[in-house]
mmCIF file of C-alpha atoms in Angstrom:
data_model
loop_
_atom_site.group_PDB
_atom_site.id
_atom_site.type_symbol
_atom_site.label_atom_id
_atom_site.label_comp_id
_atom_site.label_asym_id
_atom_site.label_seq_id
_atom_site.Cartn_x
_atom_site.Cartn_y
_atom_site.Cartn_z
ATOM 1 C CA ASP N 1 18.498 -5.913 -2.010
ATOM 2 C CA THR N 2 15.532 -3.666 -1.979
ATOM 3 C CA GLU N 3 12.986 -6.341 -2.660
ATOM 4 C CA VAL N 4 10.075 -7.859 -0.783
ATOM 5 C CA THR N 5 9.116 -11.189 -2.114
ATOM 6 C CA GLN N 6 5.871 -13.045 -1.689
ATOM 7 C CA THR N 7 4.948 -16.690 -2.426
ATOM 8 C CA PRO N 8 2.826 -17.925 -3.984
ATOM 9 C CA LYS N 9 1.831 -15.410 -6.646
ATOM 10 C CA HIS N 10 -1.573 -17.079 -7.121
ATOM 11 C CA LEU N 11 -3.510 -19.468 -4.855
ATOM 12 C CA VAL N 12 -6.861 -21.137 -5.232
ATOM 13 C CA MET N 13 -8.119 -22.872 -2.132
ATOM 14 C CA GLY N 14 -11.546 -24.337 -0.952
ATOM 15 C CA MET N 15 -13.179 -23.245 2.283
ATOM 16 C CA THR N 16 -11.934 -26.273 4.200
ATOM 17 C CA ASN N 17 -8.241 -25.948 3.151
ATOM 18 C CA LYS N 18 -5.386 -24.819 5.306
ATOM 19 C CA LYS N 19 -2.703 -22.752 3.352
ATOM 20 C CA SER N 20 -0.010 -20.336 4.123
ATOM 21 C CA LEU N 21 1.385 -17.147 2.315
ATOM 22 C CA LYS N 22 4.903 -16.274 2.695
ATOM 23 C CA CYS N 23 6.978 -12.903 2.723
ATOM 24 C CA GLU N 24 10.493 -12.339 2.863
ATOM 25 C CA GLN N 25 12.759 -9.297 2.974
ATOM 26 C CA HIS N 26 16.471 -9.129 3.332
ATOM 27 C CA MET N 27 16.643 -5.171 3.917
ATOM 28 C CA GLY N 28 17.170 -5.497 7.663
ATOM 29 C CA HIS N 29 13.750 -3.934 8.263
ATOM 30 C CA ARG N 30 12.421 -4.611 11.614
ATOM 31 C CA ALA N 31 8.372 -3.868 10.710
ATOM 32 C CA MET N 32 6.542 -6.064 8.503
ATOM 33 C CA TYR N 33 2.922 -5.675 7.437
ATOM 34 C CA TRP N 34 -0.020 -7.728 5.845
ATOM 35 C CA TYR N 35 -2.709 -5.944 3.874
ATOM 36 C CA LYS N 36 -5.613 -7.109 2.022
ATOM 37 C CA GLN N 37 -6.829 -5.292 -1.172
ATOM 38 C CA LYS N 38 -10.017 -5.999 -2.882
ATOM 39 C CA ALA N 39 -10.490 -5.020 -6.510
ATOM 40 C CA LYS N 40 -10.636 -1.330 -7.053
ATOM 41 C CA LYS N 41 -10.223 -0.685 -3.537
ATOM 42 C CA PRO N 42 -7.237 0.701 -1.363
ATOM 43 C CA PRO N 43 -5.160 -1.832 0.754
ATOM 44 C CA GLU N 44 -6.468 -2.382 4.053
ATOM 45 C CA LEU N 45 -4.126 -2.891 7.010
ATOM 46 C CA MET N 46 -4.473 -6.311 8.708
ATOM 47 C CA PHE N 47 -1.434 -6.819 10.888
ATOM 48 C CA VAL N 48 1.755 -5.180 11.845
ATOM 49 C CA TYR N 49 4.969 -6.829 13.370
ATOM 50 C CA SER N 50 7.533 -4.770 14.964
ATOM 51 C CA TYR N 51 10.757 -6.567 16.012
ATOM 52 C CA GLU N 52 9.035 -9.977 15.416
ATOM 53 C CA LYS N 53 6.299 -9.253 17.850
ATOM 54 C CA LEU N 54 2.574 -8.574 16.790
ATOM 55 C CA SER N 55 1.855 -4.983 17.477
ATOM 56 C CA ILE N 56 -1.245 -4.140 15.621
ATOM 57 C CA ASN N 57 -4.208 -6.471 14.804
ATOM 58 C CA GLU N 58 -6.785 -4.517 13.019
ATOM 59 C CA SER N 59 -9.591 -6.821 14.295
ATOM 60 C CA VAL N 60 -8.958 -9.495 11.633
ATOM 61 C CA PRO N 61 -10.967 -12.791 11.862
ATOM 62 C CA SER N 62 -9.156 -15.469 13.543
ATOM 63 C CA ARG N 63 -9.213 -17.603 10.273
ATOM 64 C CA PHE N 64 -6.285 -15.468 9.368
ATOM 65 C CA SER N 65 -3.324 -16.227 11.572
ATOM 66 C CA PRO N 66 0.044 -14.100 11.147
ATOM 67 C CA GLU N 67 3.399 -15.668 12.143
ATOM 68 C CA CYS N 68 6.799 -13.920 12.157
ATOM 69 C CA PRO N 69 9.524 -16.793 12.545
ATOM 70 C CA ASN N 70 12.343 -14.230 12.201
ATOM 71 C CA SER N 71 13.055 -10.621 11.297
ATOM 72 C CA SER N 72 13.135 -11.604 7.593
ATOM 73 C CA LEU N 73 10.092 -13.639 7.280
ATOM 74 C CA LEU N 74 6.388 -13.086 7.671
ATOM 75 C CA ASN N 75 3.788 -15.820 7.198
ATOM 76 C CA LEU N 76 -0.029 -15.482 7.026
ATOM 77 C CA HIS N 77 -1.728 -18.901 7.680
ATOM 78 C CA LEU N 78 -5.174 -19.269 6.266
ATOM 79 C CA HIS N 79 -7.905 -21.740 7.442
ATOM 80 C CA ALA N 80 -11.571 -22.074 6.876
ATOM 81 C CA LEU N 81 -11.730 -18.948 4.595
ATOM 82 C CA GLN N 82 -14.780 -17.648 3.020
ATOM 83 C CA PRO N 83 -15.345 -16.641 -0.586
ATOM 84 C CA GLU N 84 -15.427 -13.059 0.366
ATOM 85 C CA ASP N 85 -11.831 -13.508 1.552
ATOM 86 C CA SER N 86 -10.668 -13.503 -2.092
ATOM 87 C CA ALA N 87 -8.459 -10.652 -2.682
ATOM 88 C CA LEU N 88 -4.849 -9.482 -3.367
ATOM 89 C CA TYR N 89 -2.735 -10.058 -0.224
ATOM 90 C CA LEU N 90 0.231 -7.592 0.054
ATOM 91 C CA CYS N 91 3.072 -7.677 2.433
ATOM 92 C CA ALA N 92 5.181 -4.725 3.192
ATOM 93 C CA SER N 93 8.157 -3.774 5.296
ATOM 94 C CA SER N 94 9.720 -0.610 6.684
ATOM 95 C CA GLN N 95 12.960 0.046 8.658
ATOM 96 C CA GLY N 96 10.907 0.210 11.873
ATOM 97 C CA GLN N 97 7.207 0.834 12.719
ATOM 98 C CA GLY N 98 7.770 4.344 13.191
ATOM 99 C CA GLN N 99 9.558 4.717 9.919
ATOM 100 C CA GLU N 100 7.588 6.140 6.976
ATOM 101 C CA THR N 101 8.376 4.525 3.765
ATOM 102 C CA GLN N 102 7.019 0.975 3.185
ATOM 103 C CA TYR N 103 8.248 -1.375 0.590
ATOM 104 C CA PHE N 104 5.641 -3.609 -0.963
ATOM 105 C CA GLY N 105 5.904 -7.076 -2.390
ATOM 106 C CA PRO N 106 4.061 -8.036 -5.511
ATOM 107 C CA GLY N 107 1.135 -9.735 -3.713
ATOM 108 C CA THR N 108 -0.496 -13.078 -3.583
ATOM 109 C CA ARG N 109 -3.812 -13.242 -5.526
ATOM 110 C CA LEU N 110 -6.044 -15.549 -3.501
ATOM 111 C CA LEU N 111 -9.378 -17.030 -4.689
ATOM 112 C CA VAL N 112 -11.509 -18.910 -2.250
ATOM 113 C CA LEU N 113 -14.012 -21.329 -3.759
ATOM 114 C CA SER E 1 -10.370 8.430 9.852
ATOM 115 C CA GLN E 2 -7.297 9.839 8.464
ATOM 116 C CA GLN E 3 -8.003 8.310 5.133
ATOM 117 C CA GLY E 4 -7.360 10.406 2.175
ATOM 118 C CA GLU E 5 -9.769 10.757 -0.626
ATOM 119 C CA GLU E 6 -8.359 11.155 -4.139
ATOM 120 C CA ASP E 7 -9.964 13.187 -6.865
ATOM 121 C CA PRO E 8 -10.656 12.319 -9.587
ATOM 122 C CA GLN E 9 -11.455 8.663 -9.378
ATOM 123 C CA ALA E 10 -10.459 8.143 -12.880
ATOM 124 C CA LEU E 11 -8.254 10.320 -15.402
ATOM 125 C CA SER E 12 -7.768 9.819 -19.078
ATOM 126 C CA ILE E 13 -5.210 11.745 -20.932
ATOM 127 C CA GLN E 14 -2.954 11.604 -23.975
ATOM 128 C CA GLU E 15 0.780 11.005 -23.818
ATOM 129 C CA GLY E 16 2.629 14.272 -23.223
ATOM 130 C CA GLU E 17 0.113 15.797 -21.376
ATOM 131 C CA ASN E 18 0.216 16.566 -17.540
ATOM 132 C CA ALA E 19 -1.815 14.662 -14.994
ATOM 133 C CA THR E 20 -2.957 16.231 -11.820
ATOM 134 C CA MET E 21 -4.404 14.281 -8.947
ATOM 135 C CA ASN E 22 -5.728 15.516 -5.594
ATOM 136 C CA CYS E 23 -6.001 14.023 -2.300
ATOM 137 C CA SER E 24 -7.941 15.541 0.683
ATOM 138 C CA TYR E 25 -7.845 14.220 4.302
ATOM 139 C CA LYS E 26 -9.682 15.084 7.527
ATOM 140 C CA THR E 27 -7.290 14.990 10.459
ATOM 141 C CA SER E 28 -3.887 16.190 11.123
ATOM 142 C CA ILE E 29 -0.996 14.260 9.695
ATOM 143 C CA ASN E 30 2.764 13.820 10.093
ATOM 144 C CA ASN E 31 3.360 12.948 6.548
ATOM 145 C CA LEU E 32 1.544 12.187 3.291
ATOM 146 C CA GLN E 33 2.832 9.749 0.835
ATOM 147 C CA TRP E 34 1.980 8.886 -2.966
ATOM 148 C CA TYR E 35 2.191 5.334 -4.176
ATOM 149 C CA ARG E 36 1.719 3.933 -7.619
ATOM 150 C CA GLN E 37 0.124 0.441 -8.271
ATOM 151 C CA ASN E 38 0.124 -1.236 -11.619
ATOM 152 C CA SER E 39 -2.676 -3.440 -12.423
ATOM 153 C CA GLY E 40 -2.844 -6.299 -9.713
ATOM 154 C CA ARG E 41 0.632 -5.657 -8.560
ATOM 155 C CA GLY E 42 2.295 -4.346 -5.351
ATOM 156 C CA LEU E 43 2.451 -0.551 -4.591
ATOM 157 C CA VAL E 44 5.660 1.416 -5.223
ATOM 158 C CA HIS E 45 6.480 4.363 -3.089
ATOM 159 C CA LEU E 46 6.726 7.558 -5.174
ATOM 160 C CA ILE E 47 7.298 10.372 -2.820
ATOM 161 C CA LEU E 48 6.717 11.275 0.829
ATOM 162 C CA ILE E 49 6.173 14.967 1.990
ATOM 163 C CA ARG E 50 6.342 15.991 5.633
ATOM 164 C CA SER E 51 3.586 18.284 7.450
ATOM 165 C CA ASN E 52 6.259 20.991 7.522
ATOM 166 C CA GLU E 53 6.947 20.772 3.903
ATOM 167 C CA ARG E 54 5.041 22.563 1.030
ATOM 168 C CA GLU E 55 6.368 21.083 -2.072
ATOM 169 C CA LYS E 56 8.561 18.351 -3.286
ATOM 170 C CA HIS E 57 9.863 17.160 -6.565
ATOM 171 C CA SER E 58 11.139 13.829 -7.856
ATOM 172 C CA GLY E 59 11.935 13.599 -11.547
ATOM 173 C CA ARG E 60 8.611 14.335 -13.398
ATOM 174 C CA LEU E 61 6.629 14.286 -10.202
ATOM 175 C CA ARG E 62 5.675 17.349 -8.295
ATOM 176 C CA VAL E 63 3.754 17.019 -4.972
ATOM 177 C CA THR E 64 2.363 19.910 -2.936
ATOM 178 C CA LEU E 65 0.847 19.903 0.497
ATOM 179 C CA ASP E 66 -1.595 22.498 2.060
ATOM 180 C CA THR E 67 -2.117 21.557 5.617
ATOM 181 C CA SER E 68 -4.477 24.429 6.165
ATOM 182 C CA LYS E 69 -6.818 22.931 3.570
ATOM 183 C CA LYS E 70 -5.844 19.350 4.286
ATOM 184 C CA SER E 71 -4.993 18.672 0.788
ATOM 185 C CA SER E 72 -2.191 17.483 -1.382
ATOM 186 C CA SER E 73 -1.595 17.381 -5.230
ATOM 187 C CA LEU E 74 0.307 15.090 -7.398
ATOM 188 C CA LEU E 75 1.405 16.386 -10.751
ATOM 189 C CA ILE E 76 2.833 14.204 -13.326
ATOM 190 C CA THR E 77 4.423 16.167 -16.244
ATOM 191 C CA ALA E 78 4.901 14.939 -19.694
ATOM 192 C CA SER E 79 3.018 11.822 -19.059
ATOM 193 C CA ARG E 80 3.884 8.521 -20.703
ATOM 194 C CA ALA E 81 1.890 5.442 -21.467
ATOM 195 C CA ALA E 82 3.983 3.649 -18.798
ATOM 196 C CA ASP E 83 2.591 6.050 -16.233
ATOM 197 C CA THR E 84 -0.782 4.171 -16.599
ATOM 198 C CA ALA E 85 -1.585 2.870 -13.035
ATOM 199 C CA SER E 86 -3.553 3.549 -9.952
ATOM 200 C CA TYR E 87 -2.185 6.381 -7.763
ATOM 201 C CA PHE E 88 -2.871 6.158 -4.036
ATOM 202 C CA CYS E 89 -2.339 9.036 -1.468
ATOM 203 C CA ALA E 90 -1.500 7.734 2.003
ATOM 204 C CA THR E 91 -1.677 9.784 5.325
ATOM 205 C CA ALA E 92 0.012 8.926 8.452
ATOM 206 C CA GLY E 93 -0.472 10.431 11.999
ATOM 207 C CA GLY E 94 1.302 9.393 15.190
ATOM 208 C CA SER E 95 1.652 5.842 14.399
ATOM 209 C CA TYR E 96 3.325 6.669 11.084
ATOM 210 C CA ILE E 97 1.361 3.743 9.496
ATOM 211 C CA PRO E 98 0.020 5.005 6.245
ATOM 212 C CA THR E 99 -3.833 4.798 5.614
ATOM 213 C CA PHE E 100 -4.617 4.671 2.050
ATOM 214 C CA GLY E 101 -7.139 6.635 0.132
ATOM 215 C CA ARG E 102 -9.260 5.004 -2.524
ATOM 216 C CA GLY E 103 -6.942 5.946 -5.303
ATOM 217 C CA THR E 104 -7.100 7.436 -8.693
ATOM 218 C CA SER E 105 -7.013 5.405 -11.917
ATOM 219 C CA LEU E 106 -4.863 7.154 -14.709
ATOM 220 C CA ILE E 107 -4.954 5.936 -18.236
ATOM 221 C CA VAL E 108 -2.344 7.472 -20.607
ATOM 222 C CA HIS E 109 -3.075 7.014 -24.259
ATOM 223 C CA PRO E 110 -0.171 6.726 -26.578
#
């Protein structure tokens, strides 16, 4: 299984809502990543988890809260988002943080109203 | 920043033609990768070239790396309509976490 799955595929939320994005991989990878991608822009790294511990936070606002419950699962909790947070949120995994190739999920397209 | 910059930003060709995209970067790297992204979807890893390599092939893809010029190129030969996508180069330094360039949008007309 070389797939990274993400749910939901689409999400519409208001600025007062709380929602969560979910990412799962069963490749035994020990590093997982969250990226944010705006239209016609490259992916921007948000968070990196290595062996279930947060190793990199790219100065992301606290309204985004990552969680890694186990080595296969990565969540991104969303609270009090702004319309400018609307984007495609991509999850990726790699064998380890020092391993080069990342495998990406299909993304969650988020719209904040 | 180690972010790569792709050139051109957009490329439109006919099926069967070759497509060449270039990537330039600013600081030393451990490796450079090329990814493809179909519209609004996740990224697919195409090829990785390490700093001590000069050329790699994978099917219809050919990647070159010139570390003296801090540049790489991706050549897609005999393009197909299905190659229509955005192509990103990603450079990685000591952390091995890729940083993506702004991408080249390729359209292949059938």
